Amino acid sequence: MREAVTAAAERATIGDSEFDRDTALTRRAPGVYDIDLSAGWTIINAVNGGYLLAVLGRALADALPHRDPFTISAHYLTASRPGPAVVRTEVVRTGRTLSTGQASLVQYDETGTEVERIRVLASYGDLDSLPDDVRTTAEPPVFPPLDQCFGPEDGPAPVDGGSAITERLMLKLDPSTLGWALGAPSGKGEMRAWFGLKDGRDPDPLSLLLAVDALPPTAFEIGLSGWVPTVELTVHVRSRPAPGPLRVSLTTRNLAGGFLEEDAEVWDSTDRLVAQSRQLARARLA
């Protein structure tokens, strides 16, 4: 049973998409994996938190008897950098419908000292086994079609070294949330965009972990600038997404004490809410 699940998980890491190649891990020992974190998923010099979550999410899909993340909570302890890293997983509990595990990613500093970058606790299940019963008051975000939205390629030349991740994404932002790019932020703390992978790979539960943390931060529309590092991020995957571009909506309602929350909803091409998240981030106030 374990061998069959492991083989399936290993096959899932192999694909033509750059996202699949860059989140693929090599099993060193049971529950221990090596990976070379790609510089292609960085913002300035830091590795994107959604990409890191997908890396750990893939490791847990291999370590646990269930393949799909249902809920995953991550604490970002120190900034990750491109290069070698080790992921360690631990099975906490296995059940018939849900299994729970934890994982951590570590790197080594210049002195060879191990530094933990991120630690997660997650529950996995089988999304295909869920009943098709939706009762919700949530509504998909309404904003212009793809050809009326704007991406990084539509703006001025990017900052050198600052746009590596955007080169791998299909990201088209709602013009009404682009005031910050024109020097006139709305102050509403909202960000909305069409989202996909640039190479056309269809979304799946693993790429949803990237989607919730791939847009420019809502802090920009509040009038702040600079890096907004994530402290904690929790993602709920609600359904396997249909093929096609996703719509992502971010909202911040409260900035206090130098920290803000960012709530995300991810909707697929059939107008189904497929993922939700909340993160706590640190904001630069001066």
GROMACS .gro file of C-alpha atoms in nm:
model
  286
    1MET     CA    1   0.000   0.000   0.000
    2ARG     CA    2   0.269   0.250   0.103
    3GLU     CA    3   0.482   0.156  -0.199
    4ALA     CA    4   0.188   0.212  -0.436
    5VAL     CA    5   0.104   0.551  -0.285
    6THR     CA    6   0.471   0.655  -0.292
    7ALA     CA    7   0.510   0.554  -0.655
    8ALA     CA    8   0.202   0.751  -0.751
    9ALA     CA    9   0.324   1.058  -0.565
   10GLU     CA   10   0.665   1.034  -0.732
   11ARG     CA   11   0.504   1.013  -1.075
   12ALA     CA   12   0.301   1.324  -0.992
   13THR     CA   13   0.621   1.525  -0.946
   14ILE     CA   14   0.727   1.461  -1.304
   15GLY     CA   15   0.573   1.685  -1.568
   16ASP     CA   16   0.640   1.933  -1.842
   17SER     CA   17   0.542   2.232  -1.628
   18GLU     CA   18   0.817   2.436  -1.470
   19PHE     CA   19   0.608   2.446  -1.152
   20ASP     CA   20   0.611   2.066  -1.133
   21ARG     CA   21   0.983   2.043  -1.201
   22ASP     CA   22   1.068   2.313  -0.946
   23THR     CA   23   0.856   2.156  -0.669
   24ALA     CA   24   0.983   1.802  -0.732
   25LEU     CA   25   1.171   1.644  -0.441
   26THR     CA   26   1.422   1.363  -0.410
   27ARG     CA   27   1.356   1.121  -0.126
   28ARG     CA   28   1.675   1.074   0.075
   29ALA     CA   29   1.518   0.852   0.341
   30PRO     CA   30   1.163   0.782   0.463
   31GLY     CA   31   1.011   1.123   0.537
   32VAL     CA   32   1.326   1.316   0.436
   33TYR     CA   33   1.356   1.495   0.102
   34ASP     CA   34   1.611   1.707  -0.080
   35ILE     CA   35   1.523   1.995  -0.313
   36ASP     CA   36   1.702   2.279  -0.485
   37LEU     CA   37   1.479   2.582  -0.438
   38SER     CA   38   1.457   2.760  -0.772
   39ALA     CA   39   1.548   3.128  -0.811
   40GLY     CA   40   1.264   3.144  -1.061
   41TRP     CA   41   1.008   3.180  -0.780
   42THR     CA   42   1.163   3.472  -0.596
   43ILE     CA   43   1.047   3.825  -0.520
   44ILE     CA   44   1.361   4.037  -0.500
   45ASN     CA   45   1.585   3.784  -0.318
   46ALA     CA   46   1.327   3.594  -0.111
   47VAL     CA   47   1.160   3.273  -0.225
   48ASN     CA   48   0.783   3.319  -0.257
   49GLY     CA   49   0.581   3.177   0.032
   50GLY     CA   50   0.320   3.013  -0.191
   51TYR     CA   51   0.590   2.826  -0.384
   52LEU     CA   52   0.741   2.709  -0.055
   53LEU     CA   53   0.400   2.592   0.064
   54ALA     CA   54   0.359   2.393  -0.257
   55VAL     CA   55   0.700   2.229  -0.202
   56LEU     CA   56   0.604   2.116   0.149
   57GLY     CA   57   0.257   2.026   0.025
   58ARG     CA   58   0.409   1.790  -0.232
   59ALA     CA   59   0.629   1.629   0.032
   60LEU     CA   60   0.330   1.565   0.257
   61ALA     CA   61   0.135   1.417  -0.035
   62ASP     CA   62   0.415   1.160  -0.059
   63ALA     CA   63   0.442   1.098   0.316
   64LEU     CA   64   0.070   1.064   0.393
   65PRO     CA   65  -0.175   0.800   0.265
   66HIS     CA   66  -0.402   1.074   0.126
   67ARG     CA   67  -0.294   1.292  -0.166
   68ASP     CA   68  -0.497   1.615  -0.146
   69PRO     CA   69  -0.438   1.901   0.098
   70PHE     CA   70  -0.759   1.997   0.278
   71THR     CA   71  -0.606   2.243   0.524
   72ILE     CA   72  -0.246   2.348   0.562
   73SER     CA   73  -0.110   2.604   0.810
   74ALA     CA   74   0.240   2.741   0.774
   75HIS     CA   75   0.458   2.953   0.999
   76TYR     CA   76   0.736   3.133   0.813
   77LEU     CA   77   1.027   3.148   1.053
   78THR     CA   78   1.309   3.292   0.841
   79ALA     CA   79   1.335   3.402   0.479
   80SER     CA   80   1.423   3.121   0.238
   81ARG     CA   81   1.679   3.170  -0.035
   82PRO     CA   82   1.733   2.985  -0.363
   83GLY     CA   83   1.950   2.677  -0.335
   84PRO     CA   84   1.965   2.344  -0.154
   85ALA     CA   85   1.709   2.268   0.117
   86VAL     CA   86   1.590   1.969   0.314
   87VAL     CA   87   1.226   1.888   0.391
   88ARG     CA   88   1.145   1.661   0.685
   89THR     CA   89   0.796   1.521   0.731
   90GLU     CA   90   0.624   1.342   1.017
   91VAL     CA   91   0.298   1.149   1.009
   92VAL     CA   92   0.092   1.264   1.307
   93ARG     CA   93  -0.222   1.059   1.252
   94THR     CA   94  -0.382   0.855   0.977
   95GLY     CA   95  -0.755   0.796   0.944
   96ARG     CA   96  -1.006   0.668   0.693
   97THR     CA   97  -1.098   1.008   0.549
   98LEU     CA   98  -0.824   1.240   0.677
   99SER     CA   99  -0.457   1.209   0.759
  100THR     CA  100  -0.253   1.468   0.944
  101GLY     CA  101   0.117   1.541   0.913
  102GLN     CA  102   0.373   1.808   0.977
  103ALA     CA  103   0.672   1.918   0.777
  104SER     CA  104   0.959   2.161   0.801
  105LEU     CA  105   1.203   2.301   0.551
  106VAL     CA  106   1.560   2.379   0.655
  107GLN     CA  107   1.864   2.532   0.491
  108TYR     CA  108   2.221   2.585   0.607
  109ASP     CA  109   2.385   2.922   0.668
  110GLU     CA  110   2.741   3.023   0.582
  111THR     CA  111   2.875   2.848   0.892
  112GLY     CA  112   2.697   2.522   0.814
  113THR     CA  113   2.440   2.575   1.088
  114GLU     CA  114   2.093   2.439   1.016
  115VAL     CA  115   1.825   2.710   0.996
  116GLU     CA  116   1.456   2.623   0.988
  117ARG     CA  117   1.271   2.834   0.731
  118ILE     CA  118   0.910   2.718   0.747
  119ARG     CA  119   0.703   2.468   0.947
  120VAL     CA  120   0.357   2.340   0.852
  121LEU     CA  121   0.080   2.129   0.998
  122ALA     CA  122  -0.168   1.986   0.748
  123SER     CA  123  -0.461   1.750   0.702
  124TYR     CA  124  -0.499   1.559   0.375
  125GLY     CA  125  -0.788   1.369   0.222
  126ASP     CA  126  -0.945   1.278  -0.113
  127LEU     CA  127  -1.121   1.572  -0.277
  128ASP     CA  128  -1.287   1.343  -0.530
  129SER     CA  129  -1.470   1.159  -0.252
  130LEU     CA  130  -1.649   1.471  -0.122
  131PRO     CA  131  -2.024   1.504  -0.185
  132ASP     CA  132  -2.119   1.754  -0.454
  133ASP     CA  133  -2.331   1.966  -0.220
  134VAL     CA  134  -2.267   2.341  -0.209
  135ARG     CA  135  -2.458   2.578   0.018
  136THR     CA  136  -2.296   2.917   0.026
  137THR     CA  137  -2.356   3.289   0.034
  138ALA     CA  138  -2.015   3.354  -0.121
  139GLU     CA  139  -2.017   3.503  -0.469
  140PRO     CA  140  -1.736   3.502  -0.726
  141PRO     CA  141  -1.558   3.834  -0.772
  142VAL     CA  142  -1.677   4.044  -1.064
  143PHE     CA  143  -1.411   4.220  -1.267
  144PRO     CA  144  -1.324   4.271  -1.633
  145PRO     CA  145  -1.233   3.985  -1.868
  146LEU     CA  146  -0.873   3.884  -1.922
  147ASP     CA  147  -0.812   4.109  -2.220
  148GLN     CA  148  -0.922   4.414  -2.020
  149CYS     CA  149  -0.695   4.347  -1.723
  150PHE     CA  150  -0.325   4.422  -1.690
  151GLY     CA  151  -0.014   4.219  -1.608
  152PRO     CA  152   0.348   4.298  -1.525
  153GLU     CA  153   0.433   4.300  -1.895
  154ASP     CA  154   0.197   4.595  -1.945
  155GLY     CA  155   0.386   4.821  -1.705
  156PRO     CA  156   0.730   4.983  -1.704
  157ALA     CA  157   1.045   4.773  -1.711
  158PRO     CA  158   1.066   4.556  -1.397
  159VAL     CA  159   1.325   4.605  -1.126
  160ASP     CA  160   1.628   4.388  -1.199
  161GLY     CA  161   1.598   4.067  -0.999
  162GLY     CA  162   1.257   4.159  -0.867
  163SER     CA  163   1.020   3.990  -1.110
  164ALA     CA  164   1.140   3.631  -1.143
  165ILE     CA  165   0.812   3.482  -1.021
  166THR     CA  166   0.598   3.702  -1.247
  167GLU     CA  167   0.779   3.559  -1.550
  168ARG     CA  168   0.628   3.220  -1.460
  169LEU     CA  169   0.274   3.337  -1.397
  170MET     CA  170  -0.020   3.442  -1.607
  171LEU     CA  171  -0.129   3.730  -1.388
  172LYS     CA  172  -0.380   3.991  -1.506
  173LEU     CA  173  -0.494   4.241  -1.244
  174ASP     CA  174  -0.830   4.412  -1.216
  175PRO     CA  175  -0.769   4.776  -1.320
  176SER     CA  176  -0.968   4.900  -1.020
  177THR     CA  177  -0.703   4.751  -0.789
  178LEU     CA  178  -0.407   4.900  -0.978
  179GLY     CA  179  -0.408   5.250  -0.832
  180TRP     CA  180  -0.087   5.176  -0.642
  181ALA     CA  181   0.099   5.118  -0.971
  182LEU     CA  182  -0.005   5.468  -1.087
  183GLY     CA  183   0.086   5.640  -0.762
  184ALA     CA  184  -0.278   5.668  -0.653
  185PRO     CA  185  -0.366   5.376  -0.422
  186SER     CA  186  -0.737   5.344  -0.348
  187GLY     CA  187  -0.694   5.284   0.026
  188LYS     CA  188  -0.942   4.995   0.008
  189GLY     CA  189  -0.700   4.708   0.072
  190GLU     CA  190  -0.824   4.499  -0.221
  191MET     CA  191  -0.646   4.309  -0.497
  192ARG     CA  192  -0.807   4.097  -0.769
  193ALA     CA  193  -0.660   3.912  -1.064
  194TRP     CA  194  -0.688   3.635  -1.316
  195PHE     CA  195  -0.427   3.372  -1.229
  196GLY     CA  196  -0.261   3.082  -1.404
  197LEU     CA  197   0.079   2.938  -1.482
  198LYS     CA  198   0.251   3.095  -1.784
  199ASP     CA  199   0.317   2.758  -1.950
  200GLY     CA  200  -0.055   2.675  -1.954
  201ARG     CA  201  -0.054   2.404  -1.687
  202ASP     CA  202  -0.407   2.359  -1.554
  203PRO     CA  203  -0.468   2.430  -1.184
  204ASP     CA  204  -0.476   2.153  -0.925
  205PRO     CA  205  -0.486   2.144  -0.543
  206LEU     CA  206  -0.109   2.193  -0.522
  207SER     CA  207  -0.103   2.501  -0.744
  208LEU     CA  208  -0.384   2.653  -0.533
  209LEU     CA  209  -0.127   2.678  -0.253
  210LEU     CA  210   0.073   2.904  -0.483
  211ALA     CA  211  -0.228   3.102  -0.608
  212VAL     CA  212  -0.326   3.239  -0.268
  213ASP     CA  213   0.014   3.407  -0.225
  214ALA     CA  214   0.103   3.512  -0.579
  215LEU     CA  215  -0.068   3.850  -0.623
  216PRO     CA  216   0.083   4.186  -0.524
  217PRO     CA  217   0.005   4.246  -0.157
  218THR     CA  218  -0.307   4.439  -0.060
  219ALA     CA  219  -0.075   4.665   0.139
  220PHE     CA  220   0.010   4.839  -0.189
  221GLU     CA  221  -0.350   4.956  -0.228
  222ILE     CA  222  -0.346   5.079   0.133
  223GLY     CA  223  -0.059   5.307   0.036
  224LEU     CA  224   0.235   5.107   0.170
  225SER     CA  225   0.535   4.989  -0.028
  226GLY     CA  226   0.816   4.740   0.006
  227TRP     CA  227   0.831   4.380   0.117
  228VAL     CA  228   0.533   4.243   0.314
  229PRO     CA  229   0.666   3.918   0.467
  230THR     CA  230   0.419   3.649   0.566
  231VAL     CA  231   0.421   3.544   0.932
  232GLU     CA  232   0.150   3.275   0.913
  233LEU     CA  233  -0.063   3.141   0.628
  234THR     CA  234  -0.354   2.896   0.645
  235VAL     CA  235  -0.510   2.757   0.327
  236HIS     CA  236  -0.834   2.559   0.295
  237VAL     CA  237  -0.869   2.366  -0.031
  238ARG     CA  238  -1.240   2.315  -0.093
  239SER     CA  239  -1.256   2.145  -0.432
  240ARG     CA  240  -1.042   2.023  -0.719
  241PRO     CA  241  -1.035   2.316  -0.965
  242ALA     CA  242  -1.169   2.286  -1.319
  243PRO     CA  243  -0.930   2.355  -1.608
  244GLY     CA  244  -0.886   2.717  -1.708
  245PRO     CA  245  -0.778   3.042  -1.542
  246LEU     CA  246  -0.857   3.113  -1.180
  247ARG     CA  247  -0.991   3.433  -1.029
  248VAL     CA  248  -0.822   3.538  -0.706
  249SER     CA  249  -0.959   3.803  -0.471
  250LEU     CA  250  -0.763   3.943  -0.175
  251THR     CA  251  -0.899   4.166   0.099
  252THR     CA  252  -0.746   4.339   0.401
  253ARG     CA  253  -0.977   4.497   0.656
  254ASN     CA  254  -0.742   4.572   0.942
  255LEU     CA  255  -0.389   4.706   0.967
  256ALA     CA  256  -0.278   4.753   1.327
  257GLY     CA  257   0.050   4.743   1.513
  258GLY     CA  258   0.246   4.691   1.194
  259PHE     CA  259   0.058   4.373   1.099
  260LEU     CA  260  -0.226   4.310   0.857
  261GLU     CA  261  -0.443   4.015   0.761
  262GLU     CA  262  -0.500   3.916   0.400
  263ASP     CA  263  -0.802   3.701   0.315
  264ALA     CA  264  -0.803   3.522  -0.020
  265GLU     CA  265  -1.070   3.347  -0.223
  266VAL     CA  266  -0.988   3.144  -0.532
  267TRP     CA  267  -1.261   3.070  -0.788
  268ASP     CA  268  -1.229   2.835  -1.084
  269SER     CA  269  -1.364   2.863  -1.438
  270THR     CA  270  -1.698   2.710  -1.334
  271ASP     CA  271  -1.758   2.977  -1.067
  272ARG     CA  272  -1.680   2.735  -0.785
  273LEU     CA  273  -1.495   2.850  -0.474
  274VAL     CA  274  -1.199   2.610  -0.471
  275ALA     CA  275  -0.971   2.760  -0.204
  276GLN     CA  276  -0.970   3.012   0.079
  277SER     CA  277  -0.688   3.143   0.290
  278ARG     CA  278  -0.594   3.390   0.558
  279GLN     CA  279  -0.246   3.513   0.630
  280LEU     CA  280  -0.091   3.746   0.884
  281ALA     CA  281   0.180   3.965   0.735
  282ARG     CA  282   0.415   4.232   0.863
  283ALA     CA  283   0.381   4.572   0.702
  284ARG     CA  284   0.651   4.832   0.663
  285LEU     CA  285   0.503   5.156   0.798
  286ALA     CA  286   0.797   5.387   0.738
   0.00000   0.00000   0.00000
